[in-house]
């Protein structure tokens, strides 16, 4: 091979490498420029607010449901999730977005119809997309609102607004705007978005803007019913960020208890909150991301209300097969001691519409 050819090949390779470096640098600049965190103590709008007040002694129902941005049919596995089978075989999720827009529409419809059939007085939803690549830009908040109808006041708190994520390369997760949707058949006096502590490393550019939303309903006895819709962190190596988040939530609970208010926290805690590890058939080992919370981890005067009649979350490191995937209870409620839990259960959908099942509770203010 002549020197001229060698030189030409070297120049071509150098040009390709330089172009790739330039593309990466441009992408990093784009990601950094797009990055911003939502402020803490952000007031939330409440649309179509109801007029009736909650009362002491009356029974009410509440449902919480992580709808998984409409992607999680039985064939879906998520690229950020990994685990091991009991024989030691490693498994890793593959998908960055839903397989199709129709799947998103079908799963969202199935999830919201399941929720509507519960006829709850209050609804908490998590992973609700309004404009995201991963869900083909389907506005799930609008779909939920249309389904539940005019009986409910509604409010939305953004907790995920990321730049375009080009990973996984075969199925990019893309750009997302998503959040927590709250619905109430009773009047809410105010809403506030609270910012959870978050990862400060490079992952922060693509991680959820974790938060919880706080709504206050005036009770006829002069106190307030404080309703908190929460979605805590997952994929937190060592659990450091989740511990900080729990400490922040407990501080809020202590303040509300001191004020004598009634408090309910509902949502996806991303912890086993029902001592449910090992309760459900599986061919997988317990995933590393499963941490356990008990009443001892909560502020004094609070306890978990979580059912075990069915799991509320399945592993997404592989497509779903009943009795094969690991499953656990991550979803439910925290209640203050001045609230009586009349009943609580999980609605077993066999994970048809999401990687989560909904949890519901009937309660009474004492």
Tab-separated table of C-alpha atoms in Angstrom:
chain	number	residue	atom	x	y	z
A	1	UNK	CA	0.000	0.000	0.000
A	2	UNK	CA	1.439	3.355	-0.997
A	3	UNK	CA	2.107	6.153	1.456
A	4	UNK	CA	-0.476	8.242	-0.355
A	5	UNK	CA	-3.194	5.690	0.288
A	6	UNK	CA	-2.137	5.241	3.908
A	7	UNK	CA	-2.190	8.988	4.403
A	8	UNK	CA	-5.625	9.232	2.832
A	9	UNK	CA	-7.023	6.486	5.060
A	10	UNK	CA	-5.487	8.126	8.143
A	11	UNK	CA	-7.014	11.499	7.242
A	12	UNK	CA	-10.405	9.860	6.664
A	13	UNK	CA	-10.293	8.052	10.005
A	14	UNK	CA	-9.169	11.212	11.793
A	15	UNK	CA	-12.031	13.125	10.190
A	16	UNK	CA	-14.549	10.491	11.322
A	17	UNK	CA	-13.190	10.545	14.885
A	18	UNK	CA	-13.235	14.361	14.927
A	19	UNK	CA	-16.812	14.391	13.661
A	20	UNK	CA	-17.889	11.908	16.330
A	21	UNK	CA	-16.203	13.963	19.059
A	22	UNK	CA	-17.895	17.110	17.733
A	23	UNK	CA	-21.299	15.382	17.764
A	24	UNK	CA	-20.779	14.206	21.347
A	25	UNK	CA	-19.684	17.685	22.461
A	26	UNK	CA	-22.678	19.315	20.755
A	27	UNK	CA	-24.988	16.795	22.432
A	28	UNK	CA	-23.424	17.408	25.862
A	29	UNK	CA	-23.812	21.173	25.382
A	30	UNK	CA	-27.451	20.638	24.373
A	31	UNK	CA	-28.155	18.470	27.420
A	32	UNK	CA	-26.524	20.937	29.817
A	33	UNK	CA	-28.300	23.901	28.200
A	34	UNK	CA	-31.675	22.118	28.481
A	35	UNK	CA	-31.162	21.240	32.146
A	36	UNK	CA	-33.091	23.049	34.855
A	37	UNK	CA	-34.697	21.955	38.080
A	38	UNK	CA	-38.174	23.085	39.024
A	39	UNK	CA	-38.273	25.313	42.074
A	40	UNK	CA	-39.411	24.030	45.455
A	41	UNK	CA	-42.656	25.309	47.029
A	42	UNK	CA	-44.226	25.850	43.615
A	43	UNK	CA	-47.952	26.664	43.770
A	44	UNK	CA	-50.111	24.271	41.751
A	45	UNK	CA	-53.289	25.177	39.939
A	46	UNK	CA	-56.492	23.286	40.700
A	47	UNK	CA	-58.909	23.157	37.784
A	48	UNK	CA	-62.634	22.410	38.008
A	49	UNK	CA	-62.413	22.532	41.805
A	50	UNK	CA	-65.300	20.878	43.654
A	51	UNK	CA	-67.326	22.705	46.306
A	52	UNK	CA	-68.194	20.090	48.933
A	53	UNK	CA	-66.029	19.790	52.050
A	54	UNK	CA	-64.828	16.576	53.651
A	55	UNK	CA	-66.308	15.692	57.032
A	56	UNK	CA	-65.312	13.811	60.159
A	57	UNK	CA	-66.871	10.357	60.465
A	58	UNK	CA	-67.774	9.923	56.808
A	59	UNK	CA	-66.132	7.184	54.757
A	60	UNK	CA	-64.064	8.157	51.702
A	61	UNK	CA	-62.040	6.171	49.207
A	62	UNK	CA	-58.710	6.882	47.537
A	63	UNK	CA	-56.796	5.088	44.777
A	64	UNK	CA	-53.163	5.385	43.701
A	65	UNK	CA	-51.864	4.036	40.378
A	66	UNK	CA	-48.528	4.333	38.585
A	67	UNK	CA	-49.655	3.959	34.952
A	68	UNK	CA	-46.099	3.541	33.612
A	69	UNK	CA	-46.514	6.084	30.768
A	70	UNK	CA	-48.675	3.588	28.874
A	71	UNK	CA	-45.784	1.440	27.669
A	72	UNK	CA	-45.927	-1.603	29.900
A	73	UNK	CA	-47.882	-4.336	28.229
A	74	UNK	CA	-46.661	-7.880	28.936
A	75	UNK	CA	-44.055	-7.707	26.141
A	76	UNK	CA	-42.355	-4.546	27.439
A	77	UNK	CA	-39.062	-4.562	29.340
A	78	UNK	CA	-37.302	-1.360	30.444
A	79	UNK	CA	-33.690	-0.645	29.501
A	80	UNK	CA	-32.747	0.720	32.945
A	81	UNK	CA	-33.824	-2.430	34.786
A	82	UNK	CA	-31.614	-5.482	35.307
A	83	UNK	CA	-31.742	-8.554	37.507
A	84	UNK	CA	-30.949	-12.240	37.886
A	85	UNK	CA	-32.843	-15.450	37.584
A	86	UNK	CA	-32.635	-17.941	40.458
A	87	UNK	CA	-30.167	-20.003	38.422
A	88	UNK	CA	-27.856	-16.977	38.198
A	89	UNK	CA	-28.676	-15.975	34.616
A	90	UNK	CA	-28.496	-12.203	34.180
A	91	UNK	CA	-31.408	-10.433	32.498
A	92	UNK	CA	-31.625	-6.838	31.265
A	93	UNK	CA	-34.519	-4.830	29.902
A	94	UNK	CA	-34.394	-3.739	26.269
A	95	UNK	CA	-37.016	-1.103	25.495
A	96	UNK	CA	-36.658	2.671	25.668
A	97	UNK	CA	-40.166	3.575	24.596
A	98	UNK	CA	-43.529	1.934	24.002
A	99	UNK	CA	-43.739	-0.400	21.013
A	100	UNK	CA	-46.389	1.778	19.319
A	101	UNK	CA	-48.762	4.675	19.831
A	102	UNK	CA	-51.697	2.252	19.765
A	103	UNK	CA	-50.218	0.324	22.692
A	104	UNK	CA	-49.961	3.577	24.664
A	105	UNK	CA	-53.584	4.394	23.884
A	106	UNK	CA	-54.757	0.885	24.765
A	107	UNK	CA	-52.804	0.704	28.018
A	108	UNK	CA	-53.831	4.188	29.111
A	109	UNK	CA	-57.475	3.398	28.351
A	110	UNK	CA	-57.270	0.127	30.266
A	111	UNK	CA	-55.606	1.767	33.267
A	112	UNK	CA	-58.044	4.643	33.485
A	113	UNK	CA	-61.087	2.377	33.064
A	114	UNK	CA	-59.760	0.192	35.882
A	115	UNK	CA	-59.357	3.286	38.039
A	116	UNK	CA	-62.769	4.674	37.125
A	117	UNK	CA	-64.514	1.417	38.084
A	118	UNK	CA	-63.213	1.888	41.626
A	119	UNK	CA	-65.348	5.064	41.848
A	120	UNK	CA	-62.921	6.637	44.316
A	121	UNK	CA	-63.308	10.065	45.880
A	122	UNK	CA	-59.619	10.830	45.385
A	123	UNK	CA	-57.145	9.612	42.757
A	124	UNK	CA	-53.354	9.774	42.682
A	125	UNK	CA	-51.597	8.859	39.410
A	126	UNK	CA	-47.857	8.699	38.707
A	127	UNK	CA	-45.820	8.511	35.459
A	128	UNK	CA	-48.464	10.412	33.526
A	129	UNK	CA	-46.995	11.733	30.264
A	130	UNK	CA	-48.245	14.886	28.593
A	131	UNK	CA	-45.662	15.195	25.795
A	132	UNK	CA	-43.012	12.500	25.589
A	133	UNK	CA	-41.155	10.550	22.927
A	134	UNK	CA	-41.488	7.339	24.943
A	135	UNK	CA	-45.293	7.515	24.765
A	136	UNK	CA	-45.582	8.933	21.212
A	137	UNK	CA	-46.666	12.329	22.592
A	138	UNK	CA	-49.999	10.989	23.839
A	139	UNK	CA	-51.432	13.392	26.446
A	140	UNK	CA	-52.363	10.936	29.174
A	141	UNK	CA	-53.414	13.665	31.592
A	142	UNK	CA	-56.052	14.822	29.106
A	143	UNK	CA	-57.207	11.225	28.626
A	144	UNK	CA	-57.544	10.680	32.386
A	145	UNK	CA	-59.412	13.948	32.794
A	146	UNK	CA	-61.879	13.098	30.024
A	147	UNK	CA	-62.445	9.620	31.467
A	148	UNK	CA	-63.056	10.666	35.079
A	149	UNK	CA	-65.343	13.519	34.075
A	150	UNK	CA	-66.606	16.710	35.677
A	151	UNK	CA	-67.079	15.263	39.165
A	152	UNK	CA	-63.409	15.801	39.956
A	153	UNK	CA	-61.182	18.784	40.472
A	154	UNK	CA	-57.740	18.123	39.045
A	155	UNK	CA	-54.139	19.227	39.330
A	156	UNK	CA	-50.824	18.276	37.739
A	157	UNK	CA	-47.261	18.491	39.032
A	158	UNK	CA	-44.392	18.012	36.570
A	159	UNK	CA	-41.676	15.655	37.799
A	160	UNK	CA	-39.915	14.694	34.555
A	161	UNK	CA	-38.842	17.158	31.870
A	162	UNK	CA	-35.682	15.804	30.325
A	163	UNK	CA	-33.608	16.585	27.274
A	164	UNK	CA	-33.644	14.039	24.449
A	165	UNK	CA	-31.960	10.833	25.632
A	166	UNK	CA	-30.411	8.975	22.685
A	167	UNK	CA	-30.073	5.801	24.736
A	168	UNK	CA	-30.649	2.905	24.229
A	169	UNK	CA	-29.288	3.437	20.739
A	170	UNK	CA	-31.640	0.940	19.096
A	171	UNK	CA	-34.713	2.499	20.789
A	172	UNK	CA	-33.983	5.984	22.218
A	173	UNK	CA	-35.978	7.007	25.285
A	174	UNK	CA	-36.205	10.524	23.874
A	175	UNK	CA	-37.503	13.707	25.456
A	176	UNK	CA	-40.127	13.650	28.193
A	177	UNK	CA	-42.621	15.834	30.000
A	178	UNK	CA	-44.484	13.868	32.664
A	179	UNK	CA	-45.750	14.130	36.200
A	180	UNK	CA	-48.180	13.413	39.006
A	181	UNK	CA	-51.922	13.808	38.402
A	182	UNK	CA	-54.301	14.307	41.324
A	183	UNK	CA	-58.120	14.235	41.216
A	184	UNK	CA	-60.535	15.112	44.018
A	185	UNK	CA	-64.328	14.992	44.287
A	186	UNK	CA	-64.034	17.386	47.258
A	187	UNK	CA	-62.796	20.935	47.442
A	188	UNK	CA	-59.057	21.505	47.629
A	189	UNK	CA	-58.020	24.832	49.100
A	190	UNK	CA	-54.456	24.826	47.763
A	191	UNK	CA	-51.800	22.780	46.018
A	192	UNK	CA	-48.020	22.905	46.315
A	193	UNK	CA	-45.214	21.063	44.566
A	194	UNK	CA	-42.330	20.015	46.837
A	195	UNK	CA	-38.950	19.083	45.372
A	196	UNK	CA	-37.316	15.905	46.652
A	197	UNK	CA	-33.516	15.714	47.095
A	198	UNK	CA	-31.989	14.437	43.853
A	199	UNK	CA	-28.846	12.875	42.423
A	200	UNK	CA	-26.177	15.510	41.755
A	201	UNK	CA	-24.083	13.408	39.345
A	202	UNK	CA	-24.303	13.298	35.548
A	203	UNK	CA	-27.421	11.108	35.797
A	204	UNK	CA	-29.318	14.167	37.010
A	205	UNK	CA	-29.568	15.391	33.408
A	206	UNK	CA	-31.885	12.488	32.558
A	207	UNK	CA	-33.389	11.549	35.930
A	208	UNK	CA	-36.888	12.400	37.037
A	209	UNK	CA	-37.346	15.713	38.828
A	210	UNK	CA	-38.653	13.745	41.803
A	211	UNK	CA	-41.295	15.519	43.814
A	212	UNK	CA	-44.442	15.180	45.850
A	213	UNK	CA	-47.538	17.332	45.565
A	214	UNK	CA	-49.358	18.565	48.671
A	215	UNK	CA	-53.069	19.436	48.602
A	216	UNK	CA	-55.129	20.807	51.460
A	217	UNK	CA	-58.843	20.176	51.946
A	218	UNK	CA	-60.654	22.095	54.652
A	219	UNK	CA	-62.498	19.798	57.049
A	220	UNK	CA	-65.744	20.854	58.708
A	221	UNK	CA	-64.114	20.545	62.192
A	222	UNK	CA	-61.617	23.304	61.333
A	223	UNK	CA	-58.647	21.045	60.622
A	224	UNK	CA	-57.254	20.146	57.207
A	225	UNK	CA	-57.014	16.886	55.302
A	226	UNK	CA	-53.549	16.967	53.742
A	227	UNK	CA	-53.285	14.778	50.636
A	228	UNK	CA	-49.767	14.026	49.349
A	229	UNK	CA	-49.146	12.391	45.968
A	230	UNK	CA	-45.587	11.037	45.941
A	231	UNK	CA	-43.181	9.218	43.620
A	232	UNK	CA	-39.849	8.436	45.274
A	233	UNK	CA	-36.601	7.522	43.520
A	234	UNK	CA	-35.646	4.174	42.054
A	235	UNK	CA	-32.259	3.007	40.707
A	236	UNK	CA	-30.519	4.744	43.606
A	237	UNK	CA	-27.345	2.786	44.300
A	238	UNK	CA	-26.913	2.401	48.025
A	239	UNK	CA	-30.250	4.074	48.749
A	240	UNK	CA	-28.630	7.393	49.728
A	241	UNK	CA	-30.987	9.659	47.784
A	242	UNK	CA	-34.050	7.697	48.837
A	243	UNK	CA	-33.024	8.059	52.483
A	244	UNK	CA	-32.759	11.831	52.036
A	245	UNK	CA	-36.161	11.867	50.388
A	246	UNK	CA	-37.692	9.926	53.267
A	247	UNK	CA	-36.175	12.340	55.774
A	248	UNK	CA	-37.716	15.270	53.905
A	249	UNK	CA	-41.129	13.600	53.748
A	250	UNK	CA	-40.978	12.763	57.458
A	251	UNK	CA	-40.228	16.402	58.282
A	252	UNK	CA	-43.409	17.412	56.446
A	253	UNK	CA	-45.385	14.718	58.264
A	254	UNK	CA	-44.143	15.910	61.656
A	255	UNK	CA	-45.158	19.487	60.895
A	256	UNK	CA	-48.649	18.437	59.815
A	257	UNK	CA	-49.091	16.207	62.864
A	258	UNK	CA	-48.087	19.076	65.120
A	259	UNK	CA	-50.775	21.189	63.461
A	260	UNK	CA	-53.319	18.454	64.228
A	261	UNK	CA	-54.142	17.802	60.576
A	262	UNK	CA	-55.281	14.583	58.951
A	263	UNK	CA	-52.623	13.290	56.537
A	264	UNK	CA	-52.598	10.728	53.732
A	265	UNK	CA	-49.544	10.071	51.559
A	266	UNK	CA	-50.168	7.872	48.543
A	267	UNK	CA	-48.126	6.804	45.576
A	268	UNK	CA	-45.211	4.749	44.348
A	269	UNK	CA	-42.699	4.561	47.201
A	270	UNK	CA	-40.171	2.442	45.268
A	271	UNK	CA	-39.696	0.525	48.527
A	272	UNK	CA	-41.315	-2.643	49.808
A	273	UNK	CA	-43.853	-1.087	52.191
A	274	UNK	CA	-45.787	-4.259	53.101
A	275	UNK	CA	-43.090	-6.800	54.055
A	276	UNK	CA	-44.048	-8.467	50.791
A	277	UNK	CA	-40.673	-9.790	49.645
A	278	UNK	CA	-41.037	-13.513	49.004
A	279	UNK	CA	-44.844	-13.556	49.105
A	280	UNK	CA	-45.387	-14.049	45.380
A	281	UNK	CA	-44.200	-16.878	43.082
A	282	UNK	CA	-41.107	-15.985	41.060
A	283	UNK	CA	-38.172	-17.509	39.248
A	284	UNK	CA	-36.013	-14.441	39.911
A	285	UNK	CA	-33.812	-13.349	42.781
A	286	UNK	CA	-34.743	-10.288	44.798
A	287	UNK	CA	-33.538	-7.255	42.757
A	288	UNK	CA	-30.905	-4.971	44.233
A	289	UNK	CA	-33.247	-1.967	43.953
A	290	UNK	CA	-35.761	-3.407	46.420
A	291	UNK	CA	-35.404	-1.693	49.785
A	292	UNK	CA	-37.799	-2.204	52.706
A	293	UNK	CA	-39.643	0.423	54.738
A	294	UNK	CA	-41.624	-0.233	57.920
A	295	UNK	CA	-43.644	1.915	60.309
A	296	UNK	CA	-40.448	2.397	62.338
A	297	UNK	CA	-39.021	4.428	59.442
A	298	UNK	CA	-41.888	6.928	59.614
A	299	UNK	CA	-42.428	9.967	61.800
A	300	UNK	CA	-44.221	9.270	65.089
A	301	UNK	CA	-47.971	9.089	64.662
A	302	UNK	CA	-47.885	7.638	61.128
A	303	UNK	CA	-48.175	4.140	59.711
A	304	UNK	CA	-48.328	2.381	56.362
A	305	UNK	CA	-51.616	1.158	54.930
A	306	UNK	CA	-50.572	-1.355	52.297
A	307	UNK	CA	-52.264	-4.568	51.202
A	308	UNK	CA	-50.675	-7.848	50.136
A	309	UNK	CA	-53.603	-9.571	48.391
A	310	UNK	CA	-51.747	-8.887	45.116
A	311	UNK	CA	-48.371	-7.339	44.246
A	312	UNK	CA	-48.319	-3.776	42.925
A	313	UNK	CA	-45.076	-3.849	40.925
A	314	UNK	CA	-43.354	-6.399	38.691
A	315	UNK	CA	-39.756	-6.513	37.511
A	316	UNK	CA	-39.206	-4.962	34.095
A	317	UNK	CA	-35.842	-6.524	33.314
A	318	UNK	CA	-37.730	-9.010	31.120
A	319	UNK	CA	-41.170	-9.305	29.495
A	320	UNK	CA	-43.883	-10.316	31.952
A	321	UNK	CA	-44.743	-13.932	32.671
A	322	UNK	CA	-46.929	-14.608	35.677
A	323	UNK	CA	-45.035	-16.534	38.332
A	324	UNK	CA	-41.683	-15.829	36.669
A	325	UNK	CA	-41.083	-12.087	37.144
A	326	UNK	CA	-40.255	-10.858	40.629
A	327	UNK	CA	-43.131	-8.863	42.122
A	328	UNK	CA	-43.557	-6.834	45.288
A	329	UNK	CA	-45.749	-4.176	46.958
A	330	UNK	CA	-44.310	-0.697	46.335
A	331	UNK	CA	-47.598	1.213	46.166
A	332	UNK	CA	-49.964	2.170	48.944
A	333	UNK	CA	-50.474	4.788	51.611
A	334	UNK	CA	-49.135	6.404	54.756
A	335	UNK	CA	-51.825	7.606	57.191
A	336	UNK	CA	-51.802	9.654	60.375
A	337	UNK	CA	-53.138	8.172	63.609
A	338	UNK	CA	-56.280	10.317	63.477
A	339	UNK	CA	-57.411	8.421	60.370
A	340	UNK	CA	-59.140	5.037	60.552
A	341	UNK	CA	-58.381	2.649	57.715
A	342	UNK	CA	-61.671	0.906	56.992
A	343	UNK	CA	-60.204	-1.302	54.251
A	344	UNK	CA	-57.363	-1.422	51.783
A	345	UNK	CA	-56.598	-3.735	48.886
A	346	UNK	CA	-54.689	-3.948	45.619
A	347	UNK	CA	-56.547	-4.326	42.334
A	348	UNK	CA	-55.041	-7.278	40.487
A	349	UNK	CA	-54.884	-6.402	36.773
A	350	UNK	CA	-52.159	-9.019	36.187
A	351	UNK	CA	-50.068	-6.041	35.028
A	352	UNK	CA	-52.011	-5.776	31.772
A	353	UNK	CA	-51.726	-1.988	31.462
A	354	UNK	CA	-48.654	-1.048	33.508
A	355	UNK	CA	-45.786	-2.526	35.477
A	356	UNK	CA	-47.866	-1.528	38.517
A	357	UNK	CA	-51.226	-2.507	39.937
A	358	UNK	CA	-53.399	0.141	41.631
A	359	UNK	CA	-53.855	0.278	45.413
A	360	UNK	CA	-57.012	1.623	47.052
A	361	UNK	CA	-58.097	2.452	50.563
A	362	UNK	CA	-61.341	3.335	52.324
A	363	UNK	CA	-60.777	5.664	55.266
A	364	UNK	CA	-62.543	7.760	57.887
A	365	UNK	CA	-61.434	10.911	59.696
A	366	UNK	CA	-61.690	10.468	63.478
